[in-house]
């Protein structure tokens, strides 16, 4: 189960690093969050301790909040630019 | 009125403060009214005070008004107090009255300028500082006014600060006069430490009691004060700033750089005359400086092309006359010439302002001509002012004051034939450059369409100053002509009178005839060279070029002082110690340039960075124990 979590996390990270579309970026972040949650559940199962499952509930709640904020930002961004390419949002470069 | 002395500088100071604080919100009309009316009120108070003073001269021939104690430190107790005696009376009347006329004129001259309120704020502050200078009871308050007028001079020369040349001229004026002012400050320290007071009258009494004539300390103190006077009055060797100061607006040149501020040095020496009498070598130096400045700048004036620069050199030359008179002990003659010079030189500058405005801000005299019929008011102002400057015999003010100086240059105890001849040569040159100027500007073919005709606000000051330039001399006419030297008698109640010791072959009548001859020669020579039908393009030769550049003093000072300073500064900018700090700065700069590259604004790039950082930290935590 931990292996599955690692694979999921790696997939999410690769998606985050390679995709330029902001929706995919957001989805990759979700995948990574869920991989972390899975790792908590796996740990909880392994040591027979409920803390890990409690933590997963927290992560779930936080993920919901994060997605709502992320989607709101995405909508705002789409209103300013006719694209969802994250590389166009680089006005603050040094 | 004696208790209202403080009002004289207070009016201009208050209006300067108002104009400086809320001037940008006032309308032009309000700013003009405020700026001129304050000087007008000040002039009114001055005239009433003078009238009362003349009616009933007080005991000791002076009024003192103590306002408050400025500071009280270890027995050193300078007051803010005003002192009003005949010398002050003349100065205050000249400053307020001529100042008022110039302010009225400025309303028209500066009409279209963006910095209208700013201009009047500076001008009012100048008048306030100048009145503080002449009314001050002690040298410290005088020094406050002295620095105040220097500041206003700086601000007004650089009034059009968007032009780099004007800013350079302002800096030059400030720095060069600063040399003299520093000398004067040291002189004040010397006087304060040795005589324990700076109250002028008390100081003169104590100096007379404690210092013998010709003692080293008296010579040092007088020489240091002379340094200040030389800087402010643009005499050799600190004269180079005045021609460049013409970068300021023309009313500024009339008020500050002709009529009032540049004569502050003359006032200072006349005010501290007891000190100079105690130091005969310094007094001789005053006369020599005056005579040489008078001659050198008269020659420079001959070669100038710029109308205002001719007047600037002429101002230096005329102040040279005043210094010559001071150096010979002819105190009242110097102040007499100061007064008449204020009238006719202000008149000439204001008329020059009309000409320059009418000629689309052209100042080169060789591009002018034929203005006699087009600008009759300016023409007659120039003729009257110029004749007074050149000393047209008997009917102009300048003749009487210059004649008095020439006569006393011979007859005074320090006088001799050389000073007398120098004065006559100077008078000839003066007549020459004055009529050269008038012939070039007003005769010959017209070269340009006029862009301006003087209005009422320009005409009233010009006419008033014309009358003063003609009649101002009759306050002091020589007894040999059947006149009454009223002004000299009045001033001699506080200044040491001049004993006429040389009554040899040269009498006052002979001097007057020689001065008239000098006028005729100068005028005739100018007519001979610059008459309309003979006029040619300006010639270029080595001597004229030398005169044009003011005898190369700028070049000399640049080589002597500026160039070594630049060299040392350049060397010390690249030494070892500096390279350490410079290297640190370069290092920081290059590191920051390198780090800047990472801030490329791409969110995936930042995510990669975060991931890589996490992996590195994780690896360190796992494998490094």
XYZ file of C-alpha atoms in Angstrom:
719
model
C 0.000 0.000 0.000
C 2.900 2.354 0.790
C 4.337 1.516 -2.624
C 1.086 2.584 -4.207
C 1.295 5.875 -2.283
C 4.843 6.450 -3.543
C 3.821 5.728 -7.129
C 0.824 8.046 -6.840
C 2.971 10.833 -5.390
C 5.560 10.445 -8.132
C 2.853 10.594 -10.805
C 1.428 13.743 -9.218
C 4.861 15.383 -9.007
C 5.704 14.553 -12.632
C 2.335 15.927 -13.705
C 2.938 19.115 -11.713
C 6.370 19.604 -13.235
C 5.492 18.864 -16.834
C 1.963 20.093 -17.465
C 1.507 23.759 -18.217
C -2.282 23.719 -18.161
C -3.379 25.041 -14.779
C -6.267 22.543 -14.452
C -3.807 19.693 -14.785
C -1.496 21.364 -12.309
C -4.351 21.547 -9.824
C -5.271 17.909 -10.480
C -1.638 16.850 -9.943
C -1.605 18.653 -6.615
C -4.770 16.758 -5.668
C -3.161 13.470 -6.623
C -0.153 14.278 -4.461
C -2.363 15.207 -1.525
C -4.225 11.939 -1.853
C -0.940 10.041 -2.060
C 0.067 11.674 1.215
C -3.303 10.728 2.681
C -2.868 7.165 1.505
C 0.543 7.062 3.177
C -1.083 8.174 6.452
C -3.780 5.497 6.160
C -1.137 2.884 5.352
C 0.869 3.895 8.409
C -2.245 3.772 10.552
C -3.029 0.266 9.286
C 0.534 -0.900 9.799
C 0.813 0.209 13.418
C -2.877 -0.166 14.340
C -3.079 3.432 15.471
C -6.061 5.749 14.662
C -4.030 8.985 14.422
C -3.213 8.413 10.754
C -6.883 8.069 9.821
C -7.722 11.245 11.768
C -4.983 13.001 9.839
C -6.499 11.819 6.547
C -9.793 13.471 7.524
C -7.922 16.712 8.083
C -6.218 16.373 4.723
C -9.563 15.775 3.072
C -11.041 18.922 4.578
C -7.987 20.935 3.649
C -8.019 19.560 0.112
C -11.602 20.712 -0.313
C -10.657 24.229 0.845
C -7.561 24.215 -1.351
C -9.495 23.180 -4.430
C -12.085 25.890 -3.943
C -9.408 28.572 -3.548
C -7.413 27.128 -6.437
C -10.399 27.063 -8.767
C -11.336 30.617 -7.800
C -7.804 31.787 -8.616
C -7.945 29.858 -11.864
C -11.192 31.556 -12.853
C -9.750 34.974 -12.089
C -6.650 34.151 -14.102
C -8.747 33.004 -17.023
C -10.664 36.247 -16.937
C -7.434 38.274 -17.287
C -5.776 36.061 -19.895
C -7.472 34.038 -22.592
C -5.357 31.010 -21.700
C -4.667 28.562 -18.881
C -0.931 28.322 -19.546
C 0.865 28.852 -16.242
C 4.001 30.162 -17.981
C 2.179 33.272 -19.186
C 1.722 34.373 -15.571
C 5.312 35.524 -15.242
C 5.047 39.291 -14.826
C 6.878 39.145 -11.487
C 10.058 37.650 -12.898
C 13.294 39.137 -11.603
C 8.830 105.349 14.603
C 11.903 104.313 16.494
C 10.001 101.424 18.065
C 8.763 100.287 14.693
C 12.212 99.569 13.252
C 11.507 95.850 13.451
C 8.617 96.296 11.019
C 11.007 97.185 8.184
C 12.419 93.660 7.780
C 9.317 91.990 9.237
C 6.983 92.912 6.347
C 9.038 91.278 3.596
C 9.881 88.338 5.811
C 6.223 87.648 6.602
C 5.173 87.859 2.984
C 8.090 85.631 1.960
C 6.874 83.051 4.471
C 3.279 83.263 3.207
C 4.387 83.025 -0.417
C 6.664 80.101 0.320
C 3.994 78.171 2.216
C 0.823 78.811 0.231
C 2.199 80.645 -2.818
C 1.335 77.878 -5.251
C -2.358 78.187 -4.318
C -2.501 81.964 -4.658
C -3.486 83.551 -7.935
C -0.810 85.497 -9.798
C -2.547 88.739 -8.967
C -2.600 87.943 -5.245
C 1.054 86.849 -5.239
C 2.087 89.998 -7.097
C 0.149 92.227 -4.709
C 1.476 90.479 -1.632
C 5.060 90.445 -2.899
C 5.164 94.111 -3.926
C 2.960 95.554 -1.216
C 5.105 94.101 1.561
C 8.164 95.888 0.171
C 6.058 99.009 -0.358
C 4.939 98.986 3.285
C 8.501 98.409 4.349
C 9.595 101.390 2.230
C 6.830 103.496 3.760
C 7.930 102.672 7.304
C 11.538 103.372 6.265
C 10.614 106.774 4.823
C 8.598 107.748 7.909
C 11.434 106.602 10.170
C 13.954 108.554 8.131
C 11.777 111.656 8.197
C 11.483 111.494 11.962
C 15.200 110.835 12.289
C 16.040 113.850 10.131
C 13.644 116.138 11.964
C 14.961 115.343 15.404
C 18.334 113.594 15.327
C 18.661 111.630 18.561
C 21.575 111.898 20.938
C 24.526 109.913 19.658
C 22.975 110.060 16.196
C 21.501 106.588 16.430
C 18.450 104.696 17.512
C 18.829 101.225 18.931
C 15.944 98.850 19.269
C 16.598 95.795 21.429
C 14.245 92.954 20.593
C 15.508 89.940 22.482
C 18.711 88.203 23.531
C 19.668 85.707 20.885
C 21.834 83.507 23.104
C 23.645 83.844 26.371
C 26.703 81.625 26.567
C 29.612 82.219 28.932
C 29.457 85.986 28.763
C 28.934 86.009 25.000
C 25.540 87.670 24.651
C 24.578 88.731 21.140
C 21.186 90.370 20.890
C 18.701 90.602 18.116
C 18.784 94.367 18.005
C 18.483 96.960 15.278
C 20.689 99.985 14.920
C 19.607 103.014 12.942
C 22.062 105.768 12.156
C 22.699 107.912 9.041
C 24.586 105.087 7.278
C 21.744 102.651 7.958
C 19.246 105.281 6.878
C 20.806 105.595 3.432
C 21.076 101.830 3.014
C 17.539 101.107 4.212
C 16.052 103.751 1.945
C 17.971 102.462 -1.058
C 17.111 98.828 -0.370
C 13.417 99.325 0.282
C 12.749 101.976 -2.345
C 14.762 100.518 -5.227
C 13.598 97.067 -4.101
C 9.977 98.183 -4.291
C 10.404 99.586 -7.805
C 12.088 96.393 -8.962
C 9.288 94.294 -7.471
C 6.702 96.332 -9.346
C 8.687 95.847 -12.523
C 8.964 92.096 -11.870
C 5.178 91.765 -11.883
C 5.318 92.473 -15.576
C 8.642 90.841 -16.363
C 7.808 87.521 -14.723
C 4.182 87.616 -15.842
C 4.252 84.423 -17.861
C 6.654 82.453 -15.717
C 5.489 79.278 -13.998
C 7.421 80.043 -10.838
C 5.755 83.416 -10.286
C 4.986 82.980 -6.561
C 8.321 81.259 -5.980
C 10.108 84.221 -7.558
C 8.385 86.703 -5.266
C 9.000 84.493 -2.235
C 12.753 84.489 -2.985
C 12.833 88.220 -3.735
C 10.980 89.096 -0.523
C 13.223 86.827 1.487
C 16.176 88.582 -0.099
C 14.910 92.025 0.876
C 14.218 90.806 4.419
C 17.740 89.394 4.714
C 19.310 92.507 3.216
C 17.415 94.729 5.670
C 18.543 92.510 8.538
C 22.088 92.947 7.268
C 21.972 96.730 7.181
C 19.956 97.158 10.384
C 21.915 94.674 12.493
C 23.352 96.024 15.702
C 25.936 93.276 16.027
C 28.133 91.431 13.590
C 26.472 88.081 14.269
C 23.046 89.318 13.178
C 24.752 91.044 10.267
C 26.306 87.703 9.348
C 22.868 86.086 9.452
C 21.615 88.629 6.928
C 24.866 88.236 4.977
C 24.333 84.505 4.565
C 20.631 85.075 3.925
C 21.316 87.316 0.936
C 23.905 84.798 -0.278
C 21.301 82.048 -0.134
C 18.735 84.138 -2.010
C 21.348 85.081 -4.581
C 22.015 81.356 -5.107
C 18.310 80.560 -5.356
C 17.618 83.372 -7.815
C 20.636 82.799 -10.078
C 19.476 79.209 -10.394
C 15.838 80.267 -10.664
C 15.439 78.592 -14.057
C 17.011 75.443 -12.693
C 16.086 73.246 -15.631
C 18.976 74.756 -17.583
C 22.238 73.119 -16.381
C 24.262 76.265 -17.153
C 22.135 78.298 -14.715
C 22.630 75.735 -11.972
C 26.360 75.795 -12.607
C 26.379 79.598 -12.367
C 24.420 79.444 -9.101
C 26.838 76.916 -7.641
C 29.790 78.994 -8.759
C 28.394 82.134 -7.143
C 27.661 80.278 -3.927
C 31.053 78.568 -3.716
C 33.156 81.596 -4.625
C 31.382 83.858 -2.150
C 31.673 81.065 0.409
C 35.462 81.531 0.291
C 35.029 85.141 1.384
C 32.313 84.277 3.900
C 34.554 81.727 5.567
C 37.253 84.350 5.957
C 34.676 86.671 7.451
C 33.457 83.996 9.884
C 37.042 83.467 11.065
C 37.316 87.228 11.442
C 34.213 87.224 13.651
C 35.679 84.416 15.793
C 38.864 86.428 16.163
C 36.991 89.568 17.207
C 34.716 87.673 19.588
C 37.565 85.866 21.339
C 39.771 88.949 21.675
C 37.242 91.669 22.378
C 34.445 89.560 23.939
C 31.624 91.223 22.085
C 30.215 91.464 18.595
C 28.118 94.576 19.144
C 29.459 96.814 16.400
C 29.680 100.119 18.284
C 31.099 98.479 21.413
C 33.498 96.468 19.271
C 34.844 99.588 17.585
C 35.290 101.331 20.951
C 37.131 98.379 22.481
C 39.308 97.913 19.395
C 40.280 101.575 19.563
C 41.137 101.250 23.264
C 42.990 97.958 23.206
C 44.713 97.698 19.863
C 47.394 100.132 18.730
C 47.410 101.337 15.145
C 49.101 98.799 12.878
C 49.094 95.974 15.427
C 49.103 92.467 14.001
C 45.786 91.455 15.480
C 43.995 94.490 14.060
C 45.519 93.819 10.659
C 44.429 90.175 10.779
C 40.864 91.043 11.810
C 40.503 93.762 9.188
C 42.001 91.533 6.486
C 39.555 88.721 7.297
C 36.580 91.079 7.172
C 37.952 92.431 3.906
C 37.926 88.845 2.609
C 34.203 88.651 3.235
C 33.593 92.023 1.626
C 35.663 91.114 -1.429
C 33.714 87.894 -1.951
C 30.306 89.498 -1.621
C 31.151 92.575 -3.664
C 32.848 90.643 -6.490
C 36.229 92.331 -6.221
C 39.620 90.877 -7.083
C 40.445 88.055 -6.521
C 36.943 86.655 -5.896
C 35.206 88.514 -8.726
C 34.638 85.627 -11.145
C 31.129 84.739 -10.024
C 29.368 87.988 -10.917
C 29.351 87.803 -14.741
C 27.967 84.264 -14.578
C 25.361 85.372 -12.059
C 23.608 87.092 -14.963
C 21.961 83.720 -15.604
C 19.214 84.764 -13.210
C 16.092 86.700 -14.185
C 16.858 90.345 -15.042
C 15.023 91.897 -12.035
C 17.233 89.694 -9.869
C 20.322 91.059 -11.560
C 19.014 94.568 -10.994
C 18.171 94.106 -7.319
C 20.791 91.670 -6.065
C 23.703 91.856 -8.456
C 23.709 95.606 -9.025
C 21.820 97.700 -6.512
C 21.980 96.015 -3.134
C 23.669 92.721 -2.296
C 26.962 93.317 -4.070
C 27.317 96.613 -2.234
C 27.039 94.825 1.125
C 30.828 94.613 1.199
C 31.073 98.396 0.906
C 28.558 98.729 3.726
C 30.487 96.276 5.909
C 33.761 98.161 5.505
C 32.095 101.528 6.092
C 30.353 100.125 9.169
C 33.563 98.726 10.688
C 35.667 101.693 9.559
C 37.389 102.042 12.944
C 38.908 98.603 12.497
C 40.258 99.502 9.068
C 41.707 102.757 10.353
C 43.631 100.676 12.894
C 45.110 98.612 10.056
C 46.643 100.980 7.484
C 48.126 98.187 5.301
C 44.701 96.596 4.932
C 43.166 99.931 4.119
C 45.756 100.431 1.425
C 44.918 96.940 0.156
C 41.253 97.964 -0.054
C 42.206 100.903 -2.253
C 44.492 98.787 -4.443
C 41.886 96.045 -4.831
C 39.286 98.646 -5.713
C 41.462 100.423 -8.252
C 42.626 97.234 -9.969
C 39.136 95.714 -10.073
C 37.822 98.956 -11.478
C 40.350 98.997 -14.308
C 40.386 95.269 -15.112
C 36.619 94.914 -15.264
C 36.240 98.142 -17.239
C 38.501 96.627 -19.887
C 36.521 93.400 -19.761
C 33.284 95.312 -20.233
C 34.643 96.727 -23.501
C 34.959 93.309 -25.064
C 31.653 91.739 -24.042
C 28.926 90.887 -26.510
C 26.225 90.006 -23.995
C 24.259 93.056 -22.866
C 23.872 91.848 -19.284
C 27.525 90.874 -18.973
C 28.564 94.413 -19.927
C 26.422 95.646 -17.056
C 27.862 92.989 -14.725
C 31.439 94.022 -15.455
C 30.381 97.634 -15.132
C 28.942 96.857 -11.690
C 32.241 95.327 -10.603
C 34.037 98.362 -11.937
C 31.779 100.814 -10.096
C 32.071 98.862 -6.846
C 35.803 99.117 -7.486
C 35.357 102.898 -7.279
C 33.590 102.488 -3.961
C 36.370 100.274 -2.617
C 38.932 102.791 -3.823
C 37.084 105.482 -1.881
C 36.858 103.271 1.223
C 40.549 102.484 1.030
C 41.381 106.173 0.928
C 39.175 106.968 3.883
C 36.501 108.692 1.815
C 33.739 106.809 3.621
C 30.882 109.126 2.787
C 31.935 109.386 -0.861
C 31.767 105.583 -1.130
C 28.246 105.532 0.299
C 27.218 108.406 -1.957
C 28.409 106.485 -4.999
C 26.704 103.362 -3.634
C 23.412 105.248 -3.569
C 23.632 106.825 -7.023
C 24.958 103.554 -8.458
C 21.938 101.722 -7.052
C 19.679 104.133 -8.927
C 21.313 104.177 -12.316
C 22.427 100.559 -12.416
C 18.984 99.316 -11.419
C 17.603 101.565 -14.158
C 20.032 100.144 -16.719
C 19.253 96.552 -15.762
C 15.504 97.090 -15.879
C 15.791 98.802 -19.267
C 18.011 95.936 -20.422
C 15.245 93.590 -19.268
C 12.784 95.431 -21.515
C 15.196 95.193 -24.450
C 15.893 91.499 -23.889
C 12.211 90.699 -23.591
C 11.446 92.654 -26.739
C 14.243 90.859 -28.626
C 12.914 87.334 -27.991
C 15.398 86.816 -25.137
C 18.353 87.644 -27.355
C 21.212 89.083 -25.301
C 23.949 89.487 -27.902
C 24.298 93.192 -28.649
C 25.618 92.517 -32.142
C 22.271 90.959 -33.014
C 20.407 94.065 -31.897
C 20.065 97.487 -33.438
C 17.687 100.255 -34.321
C 15.637 99.991 -31.175
C 15.685 103.763 -30.682
C 12.359 104.364 -32.400
C 10.790 101.054 -31.470
C 11.425 101.202 -27.742
C 11.646 104.914 -26.863
C 11.147 104.315 -23.154
C 13.998 101.817 -22.964
C 16.127 104.087 -25.133
C 15.696 107.121 -22.899
C 16.195 104.982 -19.797
C 19.427 103.724 -21.290
C 20.548 107.216 -22.253
C 19.815 108.623 -18.797
C 21.127 105.605 -16.856
C 24.134 105.282 -19.130
C 24.963 108.970 -18.890
C 24.754 108.766 -15.116
C 27.030 105.722 -15.203
C 29.489 107.463 -17.497
C 29.255 110.689 -15.511
C 27.711 113.200 -17.897
C 28.774 116.453 -16.213
C 26.440 118.472 -14.028
C 23.084 116.964 -14.873
C 23.470 113.331 -13.759
C 23.829 111.785 -10.327
C 26.808 109.635 -11.293
C 28.922 112.661 -12.138
C 28.720 114.127 -8.645
C 29.434 110.897 -6.799
C 32.270 109.859 -9.088
C 33.730 113.340 -9.035
C 33.748 113.308 -5.233
C 35.652 110.013 -5.203
C 38.147 111.291 -7.758
C 38.690 114.500 -5.840
C 39.197 112.674 -2.562
C 41.467 110.133 -4.248
C 43.811 113.060 -4.660
C 43.113 115.230 -1.668
C 42.751 112.603 1.061
C 45.560 111.735 3.467
C 46.246 108.457 1.645
C 45.538 109.901 -1.751
C 48.049 110.302 -4.503
C 48.283 110.996 -8.184
C 48.237 107.350 -9.205
C 44.829 106.662 -7.740
C 43.600 109.882 -9.274
C 44.848 108.906 -12.719
C 43.495 105.361 -12.341
C 40.096 106.824 -11.517
C 40.201 109.046 -14.588
C 41.230 106.159 -16.849
C 38.381 104.131 -15.351
C 35.979 106.983 -16.047
C 37.099 107.139 -19.678
C 36.634 103.411 -20.106
C 33.229 103.626 -18.439
C 32.052 106.253 -20.903
C 33.446 104.169 -23.763
C 31.725 100.893 -22.937
C 28.483 102.627 -21.950
C 28.079 104.421 -25.258
C 29.340 101.412 -27.195
C 26.445 99.521 -25.610
C 23.901 102.223 -26.413
C 25.130 102.668 -29.985
C 25.075 98.929 -30.653
C 21.636 98.334 -29.204
C 19.688 101.393 -30.256
C 21.260 102.703 -33.478
C 21.825 101.228 -36.887
C 19.389 99.092 -38.837
C 16.658 97.182 -37.014
C 17.305 93.454 -37.130
C 14.266 91.853 -35.568
C 10.562 92.223 -35.021
C 9.700 93.145 -31.455
C 7.869 90.606 -29.359
C 6.895 92.889 -26.495
C 6.106 96.463 -25.579
C 6.620 97.633 -21.997
C 3.426 98.206 -20.050
C 2.601 100.434 -17.108
C 4.202 98.210 -14.439
C 7.508 98.530 -16.302
C 7.131 102.202 -17.191
C 6.558 103.517 -13.657
C 9.771 102.051 -12.133
C 11.784 103.090 -15.182
C 10.550 106.686 -15.059
C 11.050 106.932 -11.289
C 14.584 105.605 -11.559
C 15.277 107.997 -14.451
C 14.321 110.918 -12.225
C 16.473 109.570 -9.376
C 19.426 108.992 -11.705
C 19.224 112.606 -12.802
C 18.449 114.320 -9.516
C 19.964 111.908 -6.973
C 23.300 113.676 -7.173
C 22.029 117.027 -5.970
C 21.923 115.837 -2.369
C 25.664 116.345 -2.307
C 27.112 118.999 -4.567
C 30.668 120.249 -4.142
C 31.097 123.607 -2.378
C 33.388 124.775 -5.163
C 30.392 124.739 -7.471
C 28.418 126.734 -4.982
C 26.579 123.659 -3.737
C 25.998 122.134 -0.351
C 27.485 118.719 0.506
C 24.395 117.816 2.532
C 24.824 114.057 2.353
C 28.507 114.143 3.301
C 27.782 116.378 6.268
C 24.970 114.080 7.309
C 27.113 110.942 7.038
C 30.133 112.553 8.619
C 28.196 112.809 11.864
C 28.954 109.107 12.295
C 31.794 108.399 9.863
C 35.240 109.866 10.324
C 35.495 112.885 7.999
C 38.194 113.087 5.398
C 40.830 115.738 5.885
C 41.844 117.308 2.650
C 45.601 117.418 2.967
C 46.773 117.552 -0.636
C 45.589 120.797 -2.074
C 48.369 120.986 -4.587
C 48.122 121.608 -8.273
C 44.915 119.591 -8.592
C 41.893 121.359 -7.215
C 38.319 120.191 -7.157
C 37.556 122.285 -10.223
C 40.475 120.719 -12.101
C 39.266 117.257 -11.118
C 35.771 118.016 -12.350
C 37.143 119.348 -15.632
C 39.351 116.269 -16.050
C 36.413 113.969 -15.291
C 34.363 115.817 -17.891
C 37.217 115.466 -20.343
C 37.379 111.727 -19.576
C 33.676 111.509 -20.334
C 34.065 113.355 -23.611
C 37.050 111.245 -24.681
C 35.260 107.978 -23.873
C 32.096 109.098 -25.594
C 33.949 110.375 -28.645
C 35.984 107.205 -28.971
C 32.858 105.051 -28.698
C 31.179 107.171 -31.359
C 34.263 106.950 -33.539
C 34.363 103.145 -33.395
C 30.724 102.149 -33.119
C 28.818 104.878 -34.948
C 26.101 103.251 -37.054
C 27.756 103.868 -40.401
C 31.150 102.596 -39.264
C 30.013 99.567 -37.422
C 31.503 96.296 -38.529
C 31.436 92.797 -37.153
C 33.264 92.367 -33.832
C 36.967 91.917 -34.296
C 38.820 88.974 -32.833
C 42.299 89.345 -31.526
C 44.225 88.036 -28.576
C 43.773 91.071 -26.357
C 40.035 91.297 -26.964
C 39.673 87.581 -26.325
C 41.547 87.991 -23.045
C 39.255 90.835 -22.036
C 36.210 88.930 -23.198
C 37.069 86.088 -20.848
C 37.546 88.501 -17.946
C 41.360 88.399 -18.060
C 41.343 84.616 -17.930
C 40.641 84.386 -14.232
C 38.224 81.503 -14.759
C 40.885 79.611 -16.673
C 43.496 80.396 -14.007
C 41.291 79.286 -11.104
C 40.316 76.169 -12.969
C 44.009 75.287 -13.377
C 45.023 76.404 -9.904
C 42.242 75.020 -7.732
C 39.734 72.930 -9.633
C 42.157 70.803 -11.655
C 44.367 69.687 -8.712
C 41.228 68.937 -6.716
C 39.792 66.858 -9.522
C 43.139 65.061 -9.854
C 43.334 64.211 -6.144
C 39.685 63.179 -6.088
C 40.229 60.915 -9.052
C 43.300 59.344 -7.483
C 41.685 58.818 -4.133
C 38.617 57.319 -5.786
C 40.687 54.392 -7.068
C 43.047 53.563 -4.208
C 43.459 50.199 -2.390
C 41.049 50.788 0.466
C 38.427 51.901 -1.951
C 38.905 48.847 -4.140
C 38.047 46.588 -1.144
C 34.705 48.266 -0.690
C 34.229 48.551 -4.407
C 35.034 44.851 -4.748
C 32.462 43.961 -2.074
C 29.871 45.934 -3.947
C 30.767 44.276 -7.258
C 30.646 40.818 -5.625
C 27.209 41.417 -4.152
C 26.069 42.758 -7.446
C 27.210 39.731 -9.436
C 25.733 37.259 -6.912
C 22.437 39.034 -7.073
C 22.564 38.988 -10.870
C 23.112 35.219 -10.716
C 20.257 34.674 -8.285
C 17.973 36.847 -10.315
C 17.936 34.224 -13.058
C 16.041 31.797 -10.795
C 13.183 34.220 -10.370
C 11.815 33.589 -13.850
C 8.124 33.759 -12.889
C 7.304 30.169 -13.976
C 5.412 28.287 -11.346
C 6.635 24.842 -12.594
C 10.206 26.009 -12.189
C 9.525 26.945 -8.577
C 7.818 23.580 -7.955
C 10.893 21.834 -9.344
C 13.045 23.855 -6.995
C 10.886 22.963 -4.025
C 10.871 19.267 -4.950
C 14.634 19.190 -5.525
C 15.221 20.949 -2.231
C 13.025 18.459 -0.438
C 14.834 15.524 -2.020
C 18.213 16.943 -1.014
C 17.046 17.547 2.578
C 15.544 14.080 2.730
C 18.737 12.511 1.430
C 20.792 14.456 3.965
C 18.480 13.360 6.780
C 18.633 9.746 5.674
C 22.268 9.220 4.782
C 24.219 11.769 6.745
C 24.414 10.745 10.333
